[in-house]
mmCIF file of C-alpha atoms in Angstrom:
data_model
loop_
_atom_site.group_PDB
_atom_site.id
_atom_site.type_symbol
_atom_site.label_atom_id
_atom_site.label_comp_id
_atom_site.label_asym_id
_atom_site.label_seq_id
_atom_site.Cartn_x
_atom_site.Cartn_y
_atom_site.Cartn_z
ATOM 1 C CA UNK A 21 136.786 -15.803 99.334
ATOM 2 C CA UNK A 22 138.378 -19.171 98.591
ATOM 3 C CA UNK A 23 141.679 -19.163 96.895
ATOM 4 C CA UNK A 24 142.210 -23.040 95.442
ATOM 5 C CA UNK A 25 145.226 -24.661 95.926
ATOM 6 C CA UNK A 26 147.468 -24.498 92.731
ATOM 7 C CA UNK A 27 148.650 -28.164 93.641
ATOM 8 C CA UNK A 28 144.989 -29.062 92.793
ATOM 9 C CA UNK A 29 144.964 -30.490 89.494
ATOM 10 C CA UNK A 30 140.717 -31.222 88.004
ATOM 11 C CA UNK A 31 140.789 -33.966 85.708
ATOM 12 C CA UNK A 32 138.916 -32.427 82.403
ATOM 13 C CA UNK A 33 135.861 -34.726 82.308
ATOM 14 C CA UNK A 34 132.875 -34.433 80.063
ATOM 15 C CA UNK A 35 130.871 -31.494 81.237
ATOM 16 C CA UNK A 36 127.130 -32.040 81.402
ATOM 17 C CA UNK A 37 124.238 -29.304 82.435
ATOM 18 C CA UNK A 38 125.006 -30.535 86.238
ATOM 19 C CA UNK A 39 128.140 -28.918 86.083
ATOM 20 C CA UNK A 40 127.731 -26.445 84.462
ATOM 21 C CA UNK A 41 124.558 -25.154 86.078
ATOM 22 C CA UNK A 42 125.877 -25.683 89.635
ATOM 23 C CA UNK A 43 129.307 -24.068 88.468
ATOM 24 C CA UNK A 44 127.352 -20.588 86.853
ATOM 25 C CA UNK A 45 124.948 -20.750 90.186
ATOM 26 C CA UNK A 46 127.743 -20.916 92.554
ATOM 27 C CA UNK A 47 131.858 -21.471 92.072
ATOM 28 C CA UNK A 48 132.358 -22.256 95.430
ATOM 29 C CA UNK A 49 129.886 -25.349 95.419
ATOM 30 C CA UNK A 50 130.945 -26.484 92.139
ATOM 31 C CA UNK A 51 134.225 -26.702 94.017
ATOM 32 C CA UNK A 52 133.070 -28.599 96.551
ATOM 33 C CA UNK A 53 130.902 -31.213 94.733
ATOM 34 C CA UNK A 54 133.639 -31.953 91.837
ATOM 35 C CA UNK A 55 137.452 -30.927 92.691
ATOM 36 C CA UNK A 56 136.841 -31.773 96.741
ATOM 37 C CA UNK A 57 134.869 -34.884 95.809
ATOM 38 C CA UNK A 58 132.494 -34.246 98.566
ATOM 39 C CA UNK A 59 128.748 -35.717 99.141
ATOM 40 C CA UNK A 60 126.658 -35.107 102.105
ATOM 41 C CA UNK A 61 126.258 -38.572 104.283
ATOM 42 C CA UNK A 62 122.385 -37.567 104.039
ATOM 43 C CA UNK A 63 120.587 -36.284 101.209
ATOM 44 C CA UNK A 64 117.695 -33.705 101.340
ATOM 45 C CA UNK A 65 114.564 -35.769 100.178
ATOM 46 C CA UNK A 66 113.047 -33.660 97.622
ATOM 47 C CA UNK A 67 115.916 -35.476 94.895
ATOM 48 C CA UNK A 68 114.575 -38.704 95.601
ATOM 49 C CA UNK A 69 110.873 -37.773 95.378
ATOM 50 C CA UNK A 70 111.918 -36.444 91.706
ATOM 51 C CA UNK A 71 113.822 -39.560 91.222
ATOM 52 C CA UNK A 72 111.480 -41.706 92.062
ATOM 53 C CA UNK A 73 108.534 -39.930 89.947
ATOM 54 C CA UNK A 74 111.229 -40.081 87.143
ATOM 55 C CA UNK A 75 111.836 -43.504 87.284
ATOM 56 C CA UNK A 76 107.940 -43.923 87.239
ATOM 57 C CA UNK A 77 107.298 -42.606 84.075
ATOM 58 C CA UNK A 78 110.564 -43.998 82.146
ATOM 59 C CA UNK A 79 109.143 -47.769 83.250
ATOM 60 C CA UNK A 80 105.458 -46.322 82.137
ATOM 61 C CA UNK A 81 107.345 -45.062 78.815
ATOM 62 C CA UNK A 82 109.084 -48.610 77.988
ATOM 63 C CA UNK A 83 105.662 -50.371 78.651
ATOM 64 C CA UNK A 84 103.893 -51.344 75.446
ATOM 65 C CA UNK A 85 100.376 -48.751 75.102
ATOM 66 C CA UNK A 86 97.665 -51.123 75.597
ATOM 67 C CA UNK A 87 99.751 -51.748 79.152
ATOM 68 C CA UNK A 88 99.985 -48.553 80.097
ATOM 69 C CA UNK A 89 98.159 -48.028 83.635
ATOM 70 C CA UNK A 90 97.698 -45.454 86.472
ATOM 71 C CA UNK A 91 98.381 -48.418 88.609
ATOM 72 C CA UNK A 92 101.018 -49.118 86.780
ATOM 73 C CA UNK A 93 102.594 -45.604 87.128
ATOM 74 C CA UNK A 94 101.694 -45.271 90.996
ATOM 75 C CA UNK A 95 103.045 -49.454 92.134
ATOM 76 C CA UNK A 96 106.426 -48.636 90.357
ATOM 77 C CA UNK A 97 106.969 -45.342 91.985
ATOM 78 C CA UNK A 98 105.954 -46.338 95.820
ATOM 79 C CA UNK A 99 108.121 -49.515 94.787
ATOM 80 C CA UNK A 100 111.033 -47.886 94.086
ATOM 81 C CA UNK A 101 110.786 -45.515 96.632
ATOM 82 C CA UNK A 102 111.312 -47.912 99.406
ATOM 83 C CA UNK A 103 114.489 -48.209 97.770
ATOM 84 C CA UNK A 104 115.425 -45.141 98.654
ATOM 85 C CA UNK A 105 118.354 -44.155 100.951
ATOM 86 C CA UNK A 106 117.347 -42.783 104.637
ATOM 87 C CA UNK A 107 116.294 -39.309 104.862
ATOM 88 C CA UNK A 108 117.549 -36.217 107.321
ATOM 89 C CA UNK A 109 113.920 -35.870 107.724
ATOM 90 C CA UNK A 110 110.971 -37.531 110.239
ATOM 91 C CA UNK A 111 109.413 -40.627 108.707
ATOM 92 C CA UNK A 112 105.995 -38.580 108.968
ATOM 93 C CA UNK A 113 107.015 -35.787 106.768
ATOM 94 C CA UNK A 114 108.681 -38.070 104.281
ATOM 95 C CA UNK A 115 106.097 -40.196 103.956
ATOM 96 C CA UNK A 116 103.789 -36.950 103.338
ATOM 97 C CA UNK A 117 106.327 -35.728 100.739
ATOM 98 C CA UNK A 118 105.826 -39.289 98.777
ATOM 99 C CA UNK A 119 102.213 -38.989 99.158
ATOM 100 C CA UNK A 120 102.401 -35.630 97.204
ATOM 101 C CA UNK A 121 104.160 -37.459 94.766
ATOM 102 C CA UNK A 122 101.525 -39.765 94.064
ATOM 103 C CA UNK A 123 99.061 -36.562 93.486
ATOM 104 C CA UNK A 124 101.446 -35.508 90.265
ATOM 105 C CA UNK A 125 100.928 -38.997 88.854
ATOM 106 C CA UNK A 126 97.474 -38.997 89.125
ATOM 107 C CA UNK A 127 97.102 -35.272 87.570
ATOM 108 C CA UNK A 128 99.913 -36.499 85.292
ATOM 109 C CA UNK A 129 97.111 -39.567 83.968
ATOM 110 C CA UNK A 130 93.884 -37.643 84.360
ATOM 111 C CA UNK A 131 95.974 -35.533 82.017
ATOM 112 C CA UNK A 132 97.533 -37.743 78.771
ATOM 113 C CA UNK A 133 95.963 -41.200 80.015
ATOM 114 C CA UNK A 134 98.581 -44.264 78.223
ATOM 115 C CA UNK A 135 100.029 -41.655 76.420
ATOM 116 C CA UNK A 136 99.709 -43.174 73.225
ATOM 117 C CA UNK A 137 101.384 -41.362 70.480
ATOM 118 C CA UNK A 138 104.481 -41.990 72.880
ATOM 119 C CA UNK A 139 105.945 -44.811 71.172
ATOM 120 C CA UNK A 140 108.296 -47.360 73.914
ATOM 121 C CA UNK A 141 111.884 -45.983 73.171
ATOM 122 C CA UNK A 142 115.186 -45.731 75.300
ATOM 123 C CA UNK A 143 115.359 -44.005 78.581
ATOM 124 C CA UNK A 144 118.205 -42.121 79.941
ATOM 125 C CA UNK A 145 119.640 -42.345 76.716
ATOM 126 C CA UNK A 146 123.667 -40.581 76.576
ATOM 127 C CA UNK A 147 125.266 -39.166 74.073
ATOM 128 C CA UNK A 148 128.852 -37.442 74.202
ATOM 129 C CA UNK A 149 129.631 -34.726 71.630
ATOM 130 C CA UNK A 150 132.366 -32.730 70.930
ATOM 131 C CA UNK A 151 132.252 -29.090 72.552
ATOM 132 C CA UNK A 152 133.941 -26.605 69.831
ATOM 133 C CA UNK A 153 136.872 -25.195 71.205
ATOM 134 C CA UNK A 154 137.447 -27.678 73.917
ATOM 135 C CA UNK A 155 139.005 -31.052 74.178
ATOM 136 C CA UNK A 156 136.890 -32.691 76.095
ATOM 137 C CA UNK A 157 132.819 -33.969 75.489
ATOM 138 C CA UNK A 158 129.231 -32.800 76.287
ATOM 139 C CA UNK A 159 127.170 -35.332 78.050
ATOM 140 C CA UNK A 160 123.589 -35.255 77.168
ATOM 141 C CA UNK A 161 121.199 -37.794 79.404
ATOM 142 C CA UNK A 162 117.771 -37.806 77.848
ATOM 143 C CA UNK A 163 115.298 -38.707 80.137
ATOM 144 C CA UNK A 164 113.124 -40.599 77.065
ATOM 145 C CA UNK A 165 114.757 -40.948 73.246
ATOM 146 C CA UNK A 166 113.144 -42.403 70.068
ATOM 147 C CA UNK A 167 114.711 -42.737 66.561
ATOM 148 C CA UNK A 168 112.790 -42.831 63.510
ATOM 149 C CA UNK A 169 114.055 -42.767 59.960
ATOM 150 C CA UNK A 170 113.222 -39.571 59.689
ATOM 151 C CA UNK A 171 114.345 -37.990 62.732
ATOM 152 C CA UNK A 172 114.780 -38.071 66.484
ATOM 153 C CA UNK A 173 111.525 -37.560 69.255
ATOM 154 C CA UNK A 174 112.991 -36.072 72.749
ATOM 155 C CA UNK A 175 110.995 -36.000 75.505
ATOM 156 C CA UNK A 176 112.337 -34.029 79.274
ATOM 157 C CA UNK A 177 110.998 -34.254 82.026
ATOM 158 C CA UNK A 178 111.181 -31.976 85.391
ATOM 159 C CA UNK A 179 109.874 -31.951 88.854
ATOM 160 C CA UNK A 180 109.317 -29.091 90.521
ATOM 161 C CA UNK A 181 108.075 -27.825 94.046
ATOM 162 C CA UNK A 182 108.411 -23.930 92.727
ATOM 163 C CA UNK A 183 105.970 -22.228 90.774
ATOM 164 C CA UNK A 184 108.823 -20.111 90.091
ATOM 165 C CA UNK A 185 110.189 -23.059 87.948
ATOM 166 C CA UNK A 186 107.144 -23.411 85.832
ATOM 167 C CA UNK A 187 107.454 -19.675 84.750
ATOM 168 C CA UNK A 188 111.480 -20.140 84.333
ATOM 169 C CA UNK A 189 110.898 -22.824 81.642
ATOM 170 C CA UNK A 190 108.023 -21.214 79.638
ATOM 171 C CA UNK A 191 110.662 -18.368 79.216
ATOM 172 C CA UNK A 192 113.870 -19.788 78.507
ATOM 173 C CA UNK A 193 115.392 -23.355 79.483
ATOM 174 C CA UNK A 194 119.053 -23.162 78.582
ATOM 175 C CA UNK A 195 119.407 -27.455 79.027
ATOM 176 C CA UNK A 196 116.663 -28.266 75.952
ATOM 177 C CA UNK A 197 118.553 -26.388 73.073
ATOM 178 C CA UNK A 198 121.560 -27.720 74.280
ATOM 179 C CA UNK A 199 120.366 -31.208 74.193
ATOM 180 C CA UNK A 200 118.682 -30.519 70.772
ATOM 181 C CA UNK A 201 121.736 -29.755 69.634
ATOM 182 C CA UNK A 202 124.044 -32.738 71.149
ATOM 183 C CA UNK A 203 121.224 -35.531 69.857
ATOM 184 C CA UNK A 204 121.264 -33.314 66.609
ATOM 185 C CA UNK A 205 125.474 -33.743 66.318
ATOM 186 C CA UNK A 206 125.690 -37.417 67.146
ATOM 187 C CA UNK A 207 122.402 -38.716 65.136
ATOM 188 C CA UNK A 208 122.669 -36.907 62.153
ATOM 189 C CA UNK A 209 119.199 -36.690 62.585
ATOM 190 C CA UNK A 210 116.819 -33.758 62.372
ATOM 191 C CA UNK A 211 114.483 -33.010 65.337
ATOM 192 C CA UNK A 212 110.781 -34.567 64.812
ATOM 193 C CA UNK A 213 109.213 -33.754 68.148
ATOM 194 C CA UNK A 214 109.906 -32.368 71.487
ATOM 195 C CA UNK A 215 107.944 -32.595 74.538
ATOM 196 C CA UNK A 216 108.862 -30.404 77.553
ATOM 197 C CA UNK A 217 107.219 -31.669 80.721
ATOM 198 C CA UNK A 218 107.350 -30.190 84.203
ATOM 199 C CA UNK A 219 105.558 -30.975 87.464
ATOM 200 C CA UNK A 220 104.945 -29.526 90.110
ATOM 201 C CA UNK A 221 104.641 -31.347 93.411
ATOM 202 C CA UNK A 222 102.074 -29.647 95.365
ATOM 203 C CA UNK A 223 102.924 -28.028 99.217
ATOM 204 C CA UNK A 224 100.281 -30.407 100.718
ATOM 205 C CA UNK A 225 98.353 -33.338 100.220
ATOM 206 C CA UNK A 226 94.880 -31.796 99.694
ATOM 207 C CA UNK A 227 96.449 -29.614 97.065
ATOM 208 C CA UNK A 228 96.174 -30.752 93.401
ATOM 209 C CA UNK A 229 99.549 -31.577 91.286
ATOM 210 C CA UNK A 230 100.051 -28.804 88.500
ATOM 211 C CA UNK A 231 101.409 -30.902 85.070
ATOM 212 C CA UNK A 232 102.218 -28.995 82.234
ATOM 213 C CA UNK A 233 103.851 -29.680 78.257
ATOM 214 C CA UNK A 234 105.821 -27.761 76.397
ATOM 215 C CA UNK A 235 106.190 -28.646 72.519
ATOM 216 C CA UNK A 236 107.607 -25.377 70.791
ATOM 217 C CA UNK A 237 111.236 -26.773 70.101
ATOM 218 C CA UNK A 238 113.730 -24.197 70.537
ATOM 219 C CA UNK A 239 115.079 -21.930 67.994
ATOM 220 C CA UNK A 240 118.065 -21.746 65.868
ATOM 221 C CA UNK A 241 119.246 -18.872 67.692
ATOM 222 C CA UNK A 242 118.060 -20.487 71.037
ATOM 223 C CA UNK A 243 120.272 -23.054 70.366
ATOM 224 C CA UNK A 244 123.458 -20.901 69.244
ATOM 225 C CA UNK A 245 122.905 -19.373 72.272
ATOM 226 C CA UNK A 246 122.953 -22.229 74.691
ATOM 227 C CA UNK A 247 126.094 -23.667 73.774
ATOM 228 C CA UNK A 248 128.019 -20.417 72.468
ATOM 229 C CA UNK A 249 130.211 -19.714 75.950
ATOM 230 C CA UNK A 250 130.513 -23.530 77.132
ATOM 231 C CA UNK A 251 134.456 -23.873 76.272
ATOM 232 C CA UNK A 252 134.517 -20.259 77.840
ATOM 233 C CA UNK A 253 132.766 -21.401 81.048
ATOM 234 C CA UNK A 254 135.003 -24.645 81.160
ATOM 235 C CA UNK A 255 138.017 -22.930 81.040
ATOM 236 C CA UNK A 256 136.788 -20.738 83.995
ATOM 237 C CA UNK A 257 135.845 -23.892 85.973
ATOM 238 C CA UNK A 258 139.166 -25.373 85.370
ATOM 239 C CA UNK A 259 141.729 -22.614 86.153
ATOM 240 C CA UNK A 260 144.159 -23.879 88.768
ATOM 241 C CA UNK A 261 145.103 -20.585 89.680
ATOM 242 C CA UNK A 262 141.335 -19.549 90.398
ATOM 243 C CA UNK A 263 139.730 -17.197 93.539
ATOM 244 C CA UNK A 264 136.294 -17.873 93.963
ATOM 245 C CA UNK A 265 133.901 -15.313 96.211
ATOM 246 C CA UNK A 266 131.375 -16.746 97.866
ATOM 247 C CA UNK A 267 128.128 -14.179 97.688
ATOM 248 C CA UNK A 268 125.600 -15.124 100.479
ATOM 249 C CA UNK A 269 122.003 -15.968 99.873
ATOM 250 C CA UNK A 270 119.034 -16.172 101.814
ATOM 251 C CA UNK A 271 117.992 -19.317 99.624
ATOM 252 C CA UNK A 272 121.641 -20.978 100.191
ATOM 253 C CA UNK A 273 120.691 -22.998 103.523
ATOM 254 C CA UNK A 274 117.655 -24.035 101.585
ATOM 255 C CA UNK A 275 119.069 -25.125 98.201
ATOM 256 C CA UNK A 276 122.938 -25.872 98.715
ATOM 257 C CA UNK A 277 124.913 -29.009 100.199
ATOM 258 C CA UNK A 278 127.803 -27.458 101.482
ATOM 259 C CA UNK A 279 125.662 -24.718 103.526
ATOM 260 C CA UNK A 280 127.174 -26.188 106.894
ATOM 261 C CA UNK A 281 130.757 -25.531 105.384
ATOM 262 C CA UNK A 282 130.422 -22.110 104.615
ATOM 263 C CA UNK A 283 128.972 -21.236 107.131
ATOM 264 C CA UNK A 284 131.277 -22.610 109.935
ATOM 265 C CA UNK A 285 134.093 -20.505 107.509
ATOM 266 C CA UNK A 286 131.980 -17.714 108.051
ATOM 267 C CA UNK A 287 131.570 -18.195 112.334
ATOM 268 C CA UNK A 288 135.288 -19.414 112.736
ATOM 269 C CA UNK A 289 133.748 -22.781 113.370
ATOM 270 C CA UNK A 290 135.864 -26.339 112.442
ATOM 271 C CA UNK A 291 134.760 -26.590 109.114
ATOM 272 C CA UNK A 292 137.027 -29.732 108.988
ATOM 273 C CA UNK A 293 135.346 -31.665 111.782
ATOM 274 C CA UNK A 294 132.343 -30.464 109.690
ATOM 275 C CA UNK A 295 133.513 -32.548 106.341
ATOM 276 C CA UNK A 296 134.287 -35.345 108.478
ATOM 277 C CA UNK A 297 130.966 -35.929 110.446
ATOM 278 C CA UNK A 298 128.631 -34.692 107.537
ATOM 279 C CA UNK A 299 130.218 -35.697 104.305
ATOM 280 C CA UNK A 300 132.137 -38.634 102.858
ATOM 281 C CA UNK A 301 134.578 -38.511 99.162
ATOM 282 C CA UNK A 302 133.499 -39.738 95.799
ATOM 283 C CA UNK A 303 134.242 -43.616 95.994
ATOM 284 C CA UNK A 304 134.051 -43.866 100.070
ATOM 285 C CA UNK A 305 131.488 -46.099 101.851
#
């Protein structure tokens, strides 16, 4: 159990699903990441693979159709990532992990080729909204956004190494009606068409990528239901006065950050020397 300092004062900024997904998955992280300020001096490399095949397809979306090439997709993802920030892990097993990357884009062209009823529109487009019974916004980052005169296209995008994720989406994906319904209050604009996308990076190399679309938008009551307990949730994420319990998980040293922190709290190890060596604040170099 962690009981917060009352001196502790969280500024109320706009909530987006990263908050609020981290905050329902675990307090105790949420504290971490956004009242502590802290960020891990090395990053797991499975963000920047996503990242990376993200920032693929966003350049691929901008380009005009009769552009549009596999080469095209596969140069600006190796480009960019070279860019990326050192990993925790051996060079060997990264550069495997990028490799696997390169397998989604190809299943991702064998699949929907230039993509061609995807007109060139804005990428990570953000809109704030008002969230009803709060004082403070909703941010909604659309990974692709087009605006016709007759309504809005949305298009969201989502890597995956879990199988488990597929099969989460095709049931419910809380983030889609929510963004619906942000786009929705700041256009004015009714929804034309909505693609769901999610990828799956395969375990190895010689595996094939698995690419799938979603295009059922999300009902009425889908929506309702998304954003009905967000000023509920915010106020719970913002109490001064809060205790949060930290419930272990076998999938917490896997998934989680701060998984060297807890559990030097739970040994009776320095989890201060830990902060210090492993992690830097929001702002520090």
């Amino acid at each position: 159990m962690l009981e917060t300092p009352l001196t502790v004062q969280v500024p109320r900024e706009r909530w987006s699903h990263s908050k609020d997904e981290l905050f329902r998955r675990c307090p105790l992280a949420f504290y971490r990441r956004y009242v502590e300020m802290l960020q891990p001096r090395t990053q797991r490399p499975e963000p920047f693979v996503g990242l990376a095949l993200h920032h693929a397809r966003q350049i691929f979306w901008r380009t005009l159709v009769e552009q549009r090439t596999s080469r095209l997709l596969v140069d600006t993802y190796l480009n960019y990532t070279k860019q990326l920030p050192p990993s925790p892990v051996d060079t060997d097993t990264f550069r495997d992990m990028v490799a696997r990357g390169v397998n989604v884009l190809g299943a991702v062209w064998r699949e929907w080729r230039e993509d061609e009823s995807i007109e060139p529109g804005a990428v990570e487009a953000e809109f704030l909204v008002p969230i009803p019974g709060t004082d403070g916004p909703y941010l909604c980052k659309l990974d692709y956004f087009y605006e016709a005169e007759d309504g809005v296209d949305i298009y969201e995008l989502k890597t995956t190494f879990s199988n488990r994720d597929l099969d989460k989406l095709e049931l419910f994906d809380i983030q889609t009606p929510r963004y619906v319904w942000a786009v929705q209050q700041a256009t004015g604009k009714p929804l034309r068409r909505l693609i769901r996308e999610v990828d799956q990076i395969p375990k190895y190399t010689r595996y094939e990528a698995r690419v799938e679309r979603l295009v059922d938008p999300p009902s009425q009551r889908e929506i309702d239901w998304a954003v009905h307990d967000l000023a509920a949730v915010i106020e719970e994420a913002y109490r001064p006065d809060r205790l949060i319990f930290h419930t272990w998980r076998t999938s917490c040293q896997f998934e989680c950050d701060f998984y060297s922190i807890c559990l030097a709290n739970k040994t009776g190890a320095d989890a201060s020397y830990i902060k210090e060596q492993l992690f830097t604040k929001h702002g520090e170099h």
